[in-house]
Amino acid sequence: TRKETWLETLHDGFGQYFSVDKVLYHHQTDHQDLIIFENVSLGRVMALDGVVQTTERDEFIYHEMLTNVPLLAHGNAKRVLIIGGGDGAMLREVTRHKNVEQITMVEIDATVVDFCRQYLPNHSAGAYDDPRFKLMIDDGVNFVNQCQEKFDVIISDCTDPIGPGESLFTSDFYQGCYNSLNEGGIFVAQNGVCFLQQDEAVNSHRKLSHYFKDVSFYQAAIPTYYGGIMTFAWASNNPALRQLDVGTIQARFDAAGLNCRYYNPAIHTGSFALPQYLLDAL
Ligand code: AG3
């Protein structure tokens, strides 16, 4: 029997396919097209508007990098804000940090939260029951511009800047994040695969630099975000936070008692090294 084939539609004329062993859920939500299916090599795959967001097999790389790098660089984060993150894996990774006292997640699409909880149980892995956690169903831009609270780390676990995720790449959003950070705070964001989405990196860098004193990227290769390394935007007012030495990070990592599958202190410090073509473009 021939399996169905699912094709990702993200980049012009260059893409990836997945065989679909079983569609677990497929629905047009109020915001986007959501599909969760089973694939023989990657486990369960979740896509929004035709773009892969996460797979069971390789999600750990992305989620460990977007949480542990800012949290350990900060060193004393108590209040963490996740924008997006409806699959629950970012929350799971933040809950591993015992010194964090409050975790707020602002997701625009309640359907993504509900059905990822059901069909990607290993992503949230019980984290929704954590007493430190608070869920808001709201637009991220709206939230950061209205909220009276401040955070130590803000993580933008967004989609690409097409569809509902577009507003999470605007100056309006970045300004709201800047204003919602405590002193010493760090903002990080998914910023695309820089070889294929270079404009995205250049634009975010320019917009963020308007508010933050220190703006750069760090990177990791995530197989299902194909095309080379993914860059994560990094913004703070203190350049020293992204130049911490490996010994400092190792001490914090040991103290936190973390167990990771991709992240380690050498990966942390090394991830701030960027390809020359990107540096030249910024
Ligand atoms: N959201 C980021 C998906 C980015 C896909 N972009 C790409 N392949 N260039 C992931 C959400 C996981 N919590």
PDB file of C-alpha atoms and ligand atoms in Angstrom:
ATOM      1  CA  THR A   1       0.000   0.000   0.000  1.00  0.00           C
ATOM      2  CA  ARG A   2       1.251   3.440  -0.913  1.00  0.00           C
ATOM      3  CA  LYS A   3       1.508   5.958   1.884  1.00  0.00           C
ATOM      4  CA  GLU A   4       0.295   9.532   1.571  1.00  0.00           C
ATOM      5  CA  THR A   5       3.000  12.117   1.124  1.00  0.00           C
ATOM      6  CA  TRP A   6       2.944  15.466   2.897  1.00  0.00           C
ATOM      7  CA  LEU A   7       4.982  18.284   1.360  1.00  0.00           C
ATOM      8  CA  GLU A   8       6.170  21.283   3.291  1.00  0.00           C
ATOM      9  CA  THR A   9       5.545  24.632   1.595  1.00  0.00           C
ATOM     10  CA  LEU A  10       7.984  27.128   3.048  1.00  0.00           C
ATOM     11  CA  HIS A  11      10.777  28.013   0.643  1.00  0.00           C
ATOM     12  CA  ASP A  12      10.464  28.638  -3.084  1.00  0.00           C
ATOM     13  CA  GLY A  13      11.303  25.571  -5.157  1.00  0.00           C
ATOM     14  CA  PHE A  14      13.206  23.710  -2.432  1.00  0.00           C
ATOM     15  CA  GLY A  15      11.511  21.602   0.159  1.00  0.00           C
ATOM     16  CA  GLN A  16      11.078  18.421   2.114  1.00  0.00           C
ATOM     17  CA  TYR A  17       8.522  15.636   2.137  1.00  0.00           C
ATOM     18  CA  PHE A  18       7.190  13.334   4.852  1.00  0.00           C
ATOM     19  CA  SER A  19       5.363  10.070   4.427  1.00  0.00           C
ATOM     20  CA  VAL A  20       2.198  10.042   6.505  1.00  0.00           C
ATOM     21  CA  ASP A  21       1.542   6.810   8.343  1.00  0.00           C
ATOM     22  CA  LYS A  22      -1.518   8.176  10.016  1.00  0.00           C
ATOM     23  CA  VAL A  23      -3.192  11.556  10.329  1.00  0.00           C
ATOM     24  CA  LEU A  24      -3.976  12.026  14.023  1.00  0.00           C
ATOM     25  CA  TYR A  25      -5.607  15.424  13.742  1.00  0.00           C
ATOM     26  CA  HIS A  26      -6.254  17.896  10.949  1.00  0.00           C
ATOM     27  CA  HIS A  27      -8.336  21.001  11.393  1.00  0.00           C
ATOM     28  CA  GLN A  28      -8.616  24.606  10.297  1.00  0.00           C
ATOM     29  CA  THR A  29      -8.520  26.461  13.632  1.00  0.00           C
ATOM     30  CA  ASP A  30      -9.672  30.076  14.034  1.00  0.00           C
ATOM     31  CA  HIS A  31      -6.105  31.118  13.207  1.00  0.00           C
ATOM     32  CA  GLN A  32      -4.403  28.518  11.006  1.00  0.00           C
ATOM     33  CA  ASP A  33      -4.339  25.041   9.492  1.00  0.00           C
ATOM     34  CA  LEU A  34      -3.172  22.528  12.124  1.00  0.00           C
ATOM     35  CA  ILE A  35      -2.076  18.977  11.265  1.00  0.00           C
ATOM     36  CA  ILE A  36      -0.534  16.317  13.489  1.00  0.00           C
ATOM     37  CA  PHE A  37       0.548  13.084  11.807  1.00  0.00           C
ATOM     38  CA  GLU A  38       2.707  10.035  12.382  1.00  0.00           C
ATOM     39  CA  ASN A  39       5.920   9.526  10.361  1.00  0.00           C
ATOM     40  CA  VAL A  40       8.092   6.422  10.389  1.00  0.00           C
ATOM     41  CA  SER A  41      11.413   8.244  10.930  1.00  0.00           C
ATOM     42  CA  LEU A  42      10.454  11.274  13.004  1.00  0.00           C
ATOM     43  CA  GLY A  43       7.554  10.112  15.149  1.00  0.00           C
ATOM     44  CA  ARG A  44       4.711  12.564  15.459  1.00  0.00           C
ATOM     45  CA  VAL A  45       4.979  15.695  13.340  1.00  0.00           C
ATOM     46  CA  MET A  46       3.006  18.920  13.893  1.00  0.00           C
ATOM     47  CA  ALA A  47       2.649  21.538  11.164  1.00  0.00           C
ATOM     48  CA  LEU A  48       0.891  24.905  10.968  1.00  0.00           C
ATOM     49  CA  ASP A  49      -0.153  26.346   7.605  1.00  0.00           C
ATOM     50  CA  GLY A  50       1.994  23.793   5.779  1.00  0.00           C
ATOM     51  CA  VAL A  51       5.188  24.438   7.767  1.00  0.00           C
ATOM     52  CA  VAL A  52       6.700  21.872  10.165  1.00  0.00           C
ATOM     53  CA  GLN A  53       6.748  23.244  13.695  1.00  0.00           C
ATOM     54  CA  THR A  54       7.976  20.278  15.665  1.00  0.00           C
ATOM     55  CA  THR A  55       8.654  16.544  15.508  1.00  0.00           C
ATOM     56  CA  GLU A  56       9.041  14.102  18.363  1.00  0.00           C
ATOM     57  CA  ARG A  57      12.430  13.006  17.109  1.00  0.00           C
ATOM     58  CA  ASP A  58      14.318  16.307  16.935  1.00  0.00           C
ATOM     59  CA  GLU A  59      12.348  18.794  19.061  1.00  0.00           C
ATOM     60  CA  PHE A  60      14.815  18.504  21.942  1.00  0.00           C
ATOM     61  CA  ILE A  61      17.516  20.422  20.074  1.00  0.00           C
ATOM     62  CA  TYR A  62      15.329  23.462  19.467  1.00  0.00           C
ATOM     63  CA  HIS A  63      13.661  23.534  22.871  1.00  0.00           C
ATOM     64  CA  GLU A  64      16.828  22.940  24.898  1.00  0.00           C
ATOM     65  CA  MET A  65      18.585  25.737  23.018  1.00  0.00           C
ATOM     66  CA  LEU A  66      15.819  28.318  23.380  1.00  0.00           C
ATOM     67  CA  THR A  67      15.537  27.729  27.142  1.00  0.00           C
ATOM     68  CA  ASN A  68      18.888  26.711  28.612  1.00  0.00           C
ATOM     69  CA  VAL A  69      21.019  29.272  26.784  1.00  0.00           C
ATOM     70  CA  PRO A  70      19.135  32.373  28.049  1.00  0.00           C
ATOM     71  CA  LEU A  71      18.273  30.876  31.452  1.00  0.00           C
ATOM     72  CA  LEU A  72      21.852  29.857  32.294  1.00  0.00           C
ATOM     73  CA  ALA A  73      23.304  33.057  30.826  1.00  0.00           C
ATOM     74  CA  HIS A  74      20.937  35.044  33.019  1.00  0.00           C
ATOM     75  CA  GLY A  75      21.936  33.041  36.071  1.00  0.00           C
ATOM     76  CA  ASN A  76      19.015  33.960  38.310  1.00  0.00           C
ATOM     77  CA  ALA A  77      15.826  33.979  36.238  1.00  0.00           C
ATOM     78  CA  LYS A  78      12.714  33.834  38.387  1.00  0.00           C
ATOM     79  CA  ARG A  79      10.031  34.940  35.959  1.00  0.00           C
ATOM     80  CA  VAL A  80       9.888  33.545  32.443  1.00  0.00           C
ATOM     81  CA  LEU A  81       7.527  34.498  29.618  1.00  0.00           C
ATOM     82  CA  ILE A  82       6.947  32.204  26.632  1.00  0.00           C
ATOM     83  CA  ILE A  83       5.254  33.729  23.601  1.00  0.00           C
ATOM     84  CA  GLY A  84       3.666  31.031  21.414  1.00  0.00           C
ATOM     85  CA  GLY A  85       4.841  27.608  22.475  1.00  0.00           C
ATOM     86  CA  GLY A  86       1.449  25.931  22.044  1.00  0.00           C
ATOM     87  CA  ASP A  87       2.952  22.457  21.687  1.00  0.00           C
ATOM     88  CA  GLY A  88       4.116  22.634  25.326  1.00  0.00           C
ATOM     89  CA  ALA A  89       7.751  21.608  24.892  1.00  0.00           C
ATOM     90  CA  MET A  90       9.186  25.041  25.698  1.00  0.00           C
ATOM     91  CA  LEU A  91       7.196  25.003  28.914  1.00  0.00           C
ATOM     92  CA  ARG A  92       8.503  21.507  29.705  1.00  0.00           C
ATOM     93  CA  GLU A  93      12.103  22.692  29.346  1.00  0.00           C
ATOM     94  CA  VAL A  94      11.563  25.807  31.480  1.00  0.00           C
ATOM     95  CA  THR A  95       9.940  23.752  34.269  1.00  0.00           C
ATOM     96  CA  ARG A  96      13.206  21.784  34.595  1.00  0.00           C
ATOM     97  CA  HIS A  97      14.741  24.948  36.096  1.00  0.00           C
ATOM     98  CA  LYS A  98      13.831  24.719  39.775  1.00  0.00           C
ATOM     99  CA  ASN A  99      14.834  28.311  40.571  1.00  0.00           C
ATOM    100  CA  VAL A 100      12.230  29.697  38.183  1.00  0.00           C
ATOM    101  CA  GLU A 101       9.212  30.831  40.212  1.00  0.00           C
ATOM    102  CA  GLN A 102       6.702  31.790  37.573  1.00  0.00           C
ATOM    103  CA  ILE A 103       6.165  30.732  33.968  1.00  0.00           C
ATOM    104  CA  THR A 104       3.646  32.545  31.793  1.00  0.00           C
ATOM    105  CA  MET A 105       2.796  31.292  28.318  1.00  0.00           C
ATOM    106  CA  VAL A 106       0.884  33.469  25.879  1.00  0.00           C
ATOM    107  CA  GLU A 107      -0.439  31.460  22.950  1.00  0.00           C
ATOM    108  CA  ILE A 108      -2.852  32.875  20.400  1.00  0.00           C
ATOM    109  CA  ASP A 109      -4.422  29.554  19.400  1.00  0.00           C
ATOM    110  CA  ALA A 110      -6.160  27.496  22.120  1.00  0.00           C
ATOM    111  CA  THR A 111      -6.768  24.679  19.624  1.00  0.00           C
ATOM    112  CA  VAL A 112      -3.009  24.177  19.210  1.00  0.00           C
ATOM    113  CA  VAL A 113      -2.627  23.860  22.995  1.00  0.00           C
ATOM    114  CA  ASP A 114      -5.540  21.432  23.348  1.00  0.00           C
ATOM    115  CA  PHE A 115      -4.631  19.081  20.518  1.00  0.00           C
ATOM    116  CA  CYS A 116      -0.874  19.084  21.102  1.00  0.00           C
ATOM    117  CA  ARG A 117      -1.603  18.166  24.711  1.00  0.00           C
ATOM    118  CA  GLN A 118      -3.602  15.250  23.416  1.00  0.00           C
ATOM    119  CA  TYR A 119      -1.486  14.086  20.472  1.00  0.00           C
ATOM    120  CA  LEU A 120       2.029  15.214  21.477  1.00  0.00           C
ATOM    121  CA  PRO A 121       1.992  14.183  25.150  1.00  0.00           C
ATOM    122  CA  ASN A 122       5.781  13.910  25.280  1.00  0.00           C
ATOM    123  CA  HIS A 123       6.118  17.562  24.354  1.00  0.00           C
ATOM    124  CA  SER A 124       4.395  18.921  27.447  1.00  0.00           C
ATOM    125  CA  ALA A 125       5.219  15.818  29.543  1.00  0.00           C
ATOM    126  CA  GLY A 126       3.021  16.875  32.449  1.00  0.00           C
ATOM    127  CA  ALA A 127       4.345  20.446  32.543  1.00  0.00           C
ATOM    128  CA  TYR A 128       0.850  21.939  32.279  1.00  0.00           C
ATOM    129  CA  ASP A 129       0.236  20.728  35.832  1.00  0.00           C
ATOM    130  CA  ASP A 130       3.206  22.684  37.207  1.00  0.00           C
ATOM    131  CA  PRO A 131       1.939  25.105  39.884  1.00  0.00           C
ATOM    132  CA  ARG A 132       4.265  27.848  38.597  1.00  0.00           C
ATOM    133  CA  PHE A 133       2.542  27.863  35.221  1.00  0.00           C
ATOM    134  CA  LYS A 134      -0.035  30.320  33.910  1.00  0.00           C
ATOM    135  CA  LEU A 135      -1.605  30.115  30.423  1.00  0.00           C
ATOM    136  CA  MET A 136      -3.020  33.135  28.607  1.00  0.00           C
ATOM    137  CA  ILE A 137      -4.823  32.771  25.290  1.00  0.00           C
ATOM    138  CA  ASP A 138      -3.926  36.103  23.751  1.00  0.00           C
ATOM    139  CA  ASP A 139      -2.044  37.782  20.951  1.00  0.00           C
ATOM    140  CA  GLY A 140       1.608  38.120  21.972  1.00  0.00           C
ATOM    141  CA  VAL A 141       1.953  41.691  20.738  1.00  0.00           C
ATOM    142  CA  ASN A 142      -1.126  42.694  22.650  1.00  0.00           C
ATOM    143  CA  PHE A 143       0.077  40.931  25.797  1.00  0.00           C
ATOM    144  CA  VAL A 144       3.543  42.489  25.971  1.00  0.00           C
ATOM    145  CA  ASN A 145       2.161  45.938  25.291  1.00  0.00           C
ATOM    146  CA  GLN A 146      -0.566  45.725  27.950  1.00  0.00           C
ATOM    147  CA  CYS A 147       1.015  43.730  30.745  1.00  0.00           C
ATOM    148  CA  GLN A 148       2.085  45.408  33.949  1.00  0.00           C
ATOM    149  CA  GLU A 149       4.426  42.599  34.993  1.00  0.00           C
ATOM    150  CA  LYS A 150       8.103  42.235  34.179  1.00  0.00           C
ATOM    151  CA  PHE A 151      10.090  39.130  33.288  1.00  0.00           C
ATOM    152  CA  ASP A 152      13.725  38.018  33.474  1.00  0.00           C
ATOM    153  CA  VAL A 153      13.677  35.973  30.266  1.00  0.00           C
ATOM    154  CA  ILE A 154      11.270  36.245  27.327  1.00  0.00           C
ATOM    155  CA  ILE A 155      11.266  33.398  24.791  1.00  0.00           C
ATOM    156  CA  SER A 156       9.504  33.924  21.466  1.00  0.00           C
ATOM    157  CA  ASP A 157       8.618  30.427  20.262  1.00  0.00           C
ATOM    158  CA  CYS A 158       6.984  31.729  17.123  1.00  0.00           C
ATOM    159  CA  THR A 159       6.221  30.456  13.655  1.00  0.00           C
ATOM    160  CA  ASP A 160       7.847  31.991  10.582  1.00  0.00           C
ATOM    161  CA  PRO A 161       6.811  35.573   9.788  1.00  0.00           C
ATOM    162  CA  ILE A 162       3.914  34.494   7.588  1.00  0.00           C
ATOM    163  CA  GLY A 163       0.337  34.267   8.901  1.00  0.00           C
ATOM    164  CA  PRO A 164      -0.407  34.761  12.617  1.00  0.00           C
ATOM    165  CA  GLY A 165       3.323  34.747  13.463  1.00  0.00           C
ATOM    166  CA  GLU A 166       4.103  37.817  11.386  1.00  0.00           C
ATOM    167  CA  SER A 167       3.346  40.255  14.198  1.00  0.00           C
ATOM    168  CA  LEU A 168       6.003  38.589  16.372  1.00  0.00           C
ATOM    169  CA  PHE A 169       8.678  40.020  14.071  1.00  0.00           C
ATOM    170  CA  THR A 170       7.545  43.656  14.317  1.00  0.00           C
ATOM    171  CA  SER A 171       9.055  46.627  16.162  1.00  0.00           C
ATOM    172  CA  ASP A 172       5.820  46.851  18.092  1.00  0.00           C
ATOM    173  CA  PHE A 173       6.429  43.404  19.551  1.00  0.00           C
ATOM    174  CA  TYR A 174      10.127  43.975  20.225  1.00  0.00           C
ATOM    175  CA  GLN A 175       9.397  47.241  22.014  1.00  0.00           C
ATOM    176  CA  GLY A 176       6.761  45.530  24.162  1.00  0.00           C
ATOM    177  CA  CYS A 177       9.265  42.812  25.054  1.00  0.00           C
ATOM    178  CA  TYR A 178      11.918  45.394  25.880  1.00  0.00           C
ATOM    179  CA  ASN A 179       9.526  47.178  28.212  1.00  0.00           C
ATOM    180  CA  SER A 180       8.447  43.903  29.829  1.00  0.00           C
ATOM    181  CA  LEU A 181      11.969  42.853  30.841  1.00  0.00           C
ATOM    182  CA  ASN A 182      13.563  43.432  34.220  1.00  0.00           C
ATOM    183  CA  GLU A 183      17.065  44.868  34.381  1.00  0.00           C
ATOM    184  CA  GLY A 184      19.476  42.138  33.296  1.00  0.00           C
ATOM    185  CA  GLY A 185      16.708  40.555  31.259  1.00  0.00           C
ATOM    186  CA  ILE A 186      17.215  38.563  28.055  1.00  0.00           C
ATOM    187  CA  PHE A 187      14.965  38.221  24.998  1.00  0.00           C
ATOM    188  CA  VAL A 188      15.415  35.270  22.620  1.00  0.00           C
ATOM    189  CA  ALA A 189      13.433  34.281  19.544  1.00  0.00           C
ATOM    190  CA  GLN A 190      13.215  31.671  16.829  1.00  0.00           C
ATOM    191  CA  ASN A 191      14.565  33.491  13.800  1.00  0.00           C
ATOM    192  CA  GLY A 192      14.538  31.054  10.901  1.00  0.00           C
ATOM    193  CA  VAL A 193      17.230  29.237   8.937  1.00  0.00           C
ATOM    194  CA  CYS A 194      19.621  32.049   8.031  1.00  0.00           C
ATOM    195  CA  PHE A 195      20.927  30.542   4.786  1.00  0.00           C
ATOM    196  CA  LEU A 196      17.409  30.442   3.339  1.00  0.00           C
ATOM    197  CA  GLN A 197      15.842  33.273   5.343  1.00  0.00           C
ATOM    198  CA  GLN A 198      18.628  35.820   5.577  1.00  0.00           C
ATOM    199  CA  ASP A 199      16.314  38.837   5.344  1.00  0.00           C
ATOM    200  CA  GLU A 200      14.536  37.635   8.434  1.00  0.00           C
ATOM    201  CA  ALA A 201      17.782  37.751  10.419  1.00  0.00           C
ATOM    202  CA  VAL A 202      18.802  41.120   8.994  1.00  0.00           C
ATOM    203  CA  ASN A 203      15.406  42.674   9.723  1.00  0.00           C
ATOM    204  CA  SER A 204      15.149  41.346  13.266  1.00  0.00           C
ATOM    205  CA  HIS A 205      18.670  42.516  14.010  1.00  0.00           C
ATOM    206  CA  ARG A 206      17.894  46.013  12.777  1.00  0.00           C
ATOM    207  CA  LYS A 207      14.589  46.283  14.633  1.00  0.00           C
ATOM    208  CA  LEU A 208      15.876  44.830  17.918  1.00  0.00           C
ATOM    209  CA  SER A 209      18.953  47.089  17.851  1.00  0.00           C
ATOM    210  CA  HIS A 210      16.621  50.039  18.110  1.00  0.00           C
ATOM    211  CA  TYR A 211      15.739  49.027  21.686  1.00  0.00           C
ATOM    212  CA  PHE A 212      18.466  46.749  23.059  1.00  0.00           C
ATOM    213  CA  LYS A 213      22.156  47.622  23.550  1.00  0.00           C
ATOM    214  CA  ASP A 214      23.378  44.136  22.639  1.00  0.00           C
ATOM    215  CA  VAL A 215      21.765  42.248  19.759  1.00  0.00           C
ATOM    216  CA  SER A 216      23.118  39.114  18.127  1.00  0.00           C
ATOM    217  CA  PHE A 217      22.227  35.513  17.327  1.00  0.00           C
ATOM    218  CA  TYR A 218      23.181  32.042  18.416  1.00  0.00           C
ATOM    219  CA  GLN A 219      22.598  28.922  16.421  1.00  0.00           C
ATOM    220  CA  ALA A 220      21.887  25.210  16.174  1.00  0.00           C
ATOM    221  CA  ALA A 221      21.200  22.813  13.316  1.00  0.00           C
ATOM    222  CA  ILE A 222      17.752  21.253  13.645  1.00  0.00           C
ATOM    223  CA  PRO A 223      17.229  18.537  11.006  1.00  0.00           C
ATOM    224  CA  THR A 224      13.565  19.206  10.231  1.00  0.00           C
ATOM    225  CA  TYR A 225      14.168  22.974   9.913  1.00  0.00           C
ATOM    226  CA  TYR A 226      16.267  22.066   6.891  1.00  0.00           C
ATOM    227  CA  GLY A 227      18.705  24.278   5.029  1.00  0.00           C
ATOM    228  CA  GLY A 228      21.505  24.534   7.590  1.00  0.00           C
ATOM    229  CA  ILE A 229      21.627  26.279  10.940  1.00  0.00           C
ATOM    230  CA  MET A 230      18.684  27.956  12.572  1.00  0.00           C
ATOM    231  CA  THR A 231      19.511  31.276  14.196  1.00  0.00           C
ATOM    232  CA  PHE A 232      17.962  32.406  17.442  1.00  0.00           C
ATOM    233  CA  ALA A 233      17.768  36.136  18.041  1.00  0.00           C
ATOM    234  CA  TRP A 234      19.438  37.294  21.264  1.00  0.00           C
ATOM    235  CA  ALA A 235      18.820  40.712  22.787  1.00  0.00           C
ATOM    236  CA  SER A 236      19.792  42.238  26.128  1.00  0.00           C
ATOM    237  CA  ASN A 237      21.399  45.389  27.433  1.00  0.00           C
ATOM    238  CA  ASN A 238      24.515  43.615  28.638  1.00  0.00           C
ATOM    239  CA  PRO A 239      27.024  42.201  26.096  1.00  0.00           C
ATOM    240  CA  ALA A 240      28.770  40.239  28.873  1.00  0.00           C
ATOM    241  CA  LEU A 241      25.757  37.905  29.103  1.00  0.00           C
ATOM    242  CA  ARG A 242      26.540  36.305  25.755  1.00  0.00           C
ATOM    243  CA  GLN A 243      30.275  36.170  26.366  1.00  0.00           C
ATOM    244  CA  LEU A 244      30.285  34.182  29.591  1.00  0.00           C
ATOM    245  CA  ASP A 245      33.088  31.663  29.735  1.00  0.00           C
ATOM    246  CA  VAL A 246      32.478  27.941  29.619  1.00  0.00           C
ATOM    247  CA  GLY A 247      33.505  27.493  33.274  1.00  0.00           C
ATOM    248  CA  THR A 248      30.810  29.892  34.486  1.00  0.00           C
ATOM    249  CA  ILE A 249      28.180  28.153  32.379  1.00  0.00           C
ATOM    250  CA  GLN A 250      29.401  24.731  33.541  1.00  0.00           C
ATOM    251  CA  ALA A 251      29.082  25.759  37.202  1.00  0.00           C
ATOM    252  CA  ARG A 252      25.526  27.003  36.641  1.00  0.00           C
ATOM    253  CA  PHE A 253      24.648  23.916  34.618  1.00  0.00           C
ATOM    254  CA  ASP A 254      25.905  21.626  37.392  1.00  0.00           C
ATOM    255  CA  ALA A 255      24.109  23.636  40.068  1.00  0.00           C
ATOM    256  CA  ALA A 256      20.865  23.440  38.108  1.00  0.00           C
ATOM    257  CA  GLY A 257      21.219  19.643  37.871  1.00  0.00           C
ATOM    258  CA  LEU A 258      20.039  19.619  34.279  1.00  0.00           C
ATOM    259  CA  ASN A 259      20.050  16.560  32.090  1.00  0.00           C
ATOM    260  CA  CYS A 260      20.140  17.416  28.401  1.00  0.00           C
ATOM    261  CA  ARG A 261      20.390  15.571  25.111  1.00  0.00           C
ATOM    262  CA  TYR A 262      21.782  18.392  22.937  1.00  0.00           C
ATOM    263  CA  TYR A 263      22.710  21.311  25.150  1.00  0.00           C
ATOM    264  CA  ASN A 264      25.919  21.367  27.171  1.00  0.00           C
ATOM    265  CA  PRO A 265      28.196  24.230  28.276  1.00  0.00           C
ATOM    266  CA  ALA A 266      30.549  23.868  25.282  1.00  0.00           C
ATOM    267  CA  ILE A 267      27.582  23.973  22.891  1.00  0.00           C
ATOM    268  CA  HIS A 268      26.327  27.041  24.774  1.00  0.00           C
ATOM    269  CA  THR A 269      29.468  29.126  24.332  1.00  0.00           C
ATOM    270  CA  GLY A 270      30.138  27.788  20.823  1.00  0.00           C
ATOM    271  CA  SER A 271      26.628  28.561  19.597  1.00  0.00           C
ATOM    272  CA  PHE A 272      27.344  32.286  19.511  1.00  0.00           C
ATOM    273  CA  ALA A 273      29.886  31.751  16.697  1.00  0.00           C
ATOM    274  CA  LEU A 274      28.168  32.782  13.453  1.00  0.00           C
ATOM    275  CA  PRO A 275      28.960  32.236   9.780  1.00  0.00           C
ATOM    276  CA  GLN A 276      30.752  35.112   8.087  1.00  0.00           C
ATOM    277  CA  TYR A 277      28.035  35.541   5.430  1.00  0.00           C
ATOM    278  CA  LEU A 278      25.571  36.328   8.195  1.00  0.00           C
ATOM    279  CA  LEU A 279      27.878  38.733  10.031  1.00  0.00           C
ATOM    280  CA  ASP A 280      28.579  40.513   6.739  1.00  0.00           C
ATOM    281  CA  ALA A 281      24.862  40.879   6.055  1.00  0.00           C
ATOM    282  CA  LEU A 282      24.016  42.411   9.445  1.00  0.00           C
TER     283      LEU A 282
HETATM  284  N1  AG3 B   1       8.407  27.087  15.648  1.00  0.00           N
HETATM  285  C1  AG3 B   1       9.447  27.384  14.690  1.00  0.00           C
HETATM  286  C2  AG3 B   1       9.285  26.724  13.362  1.00  0.00           C
HETATM  287  C3  AG3 B   1      10.200  27.346  12.363  1.00  0.00           C
HETATM  288  C4  AG3 B   1      10.150  26.680  11.060  1.00  0.00           C
HETATM  289  N2  AG3 B   1      10.945  27.412  10.156  1.00  0.00           N
HETATM  290  C5  AG3 B   1      11.792  26.883   9.300  1.00  0.00           C
HETATM  291  N3  AG3 B   1      11.869  25.614   9.126  1.00  0.00           N
HETATM  292  N4  AG3 B   1      12.589  27.671   8.661  1.00  0.00           N
HETATM  293  C6  AG3 B   1       8.604  25.908  16.370  1.00  0.00           C
HETATM  294  C7  AG3 B   1       7.642  25.698  17.468  1.00  0.00           C
HETATM  295  C8  AG3 B   1       8.136  24.625  18.349  1.00  0.00           C
HETATM  296  N5  AG3 B   1       7.734  24.792  19.691  1.00  0.00           N
END
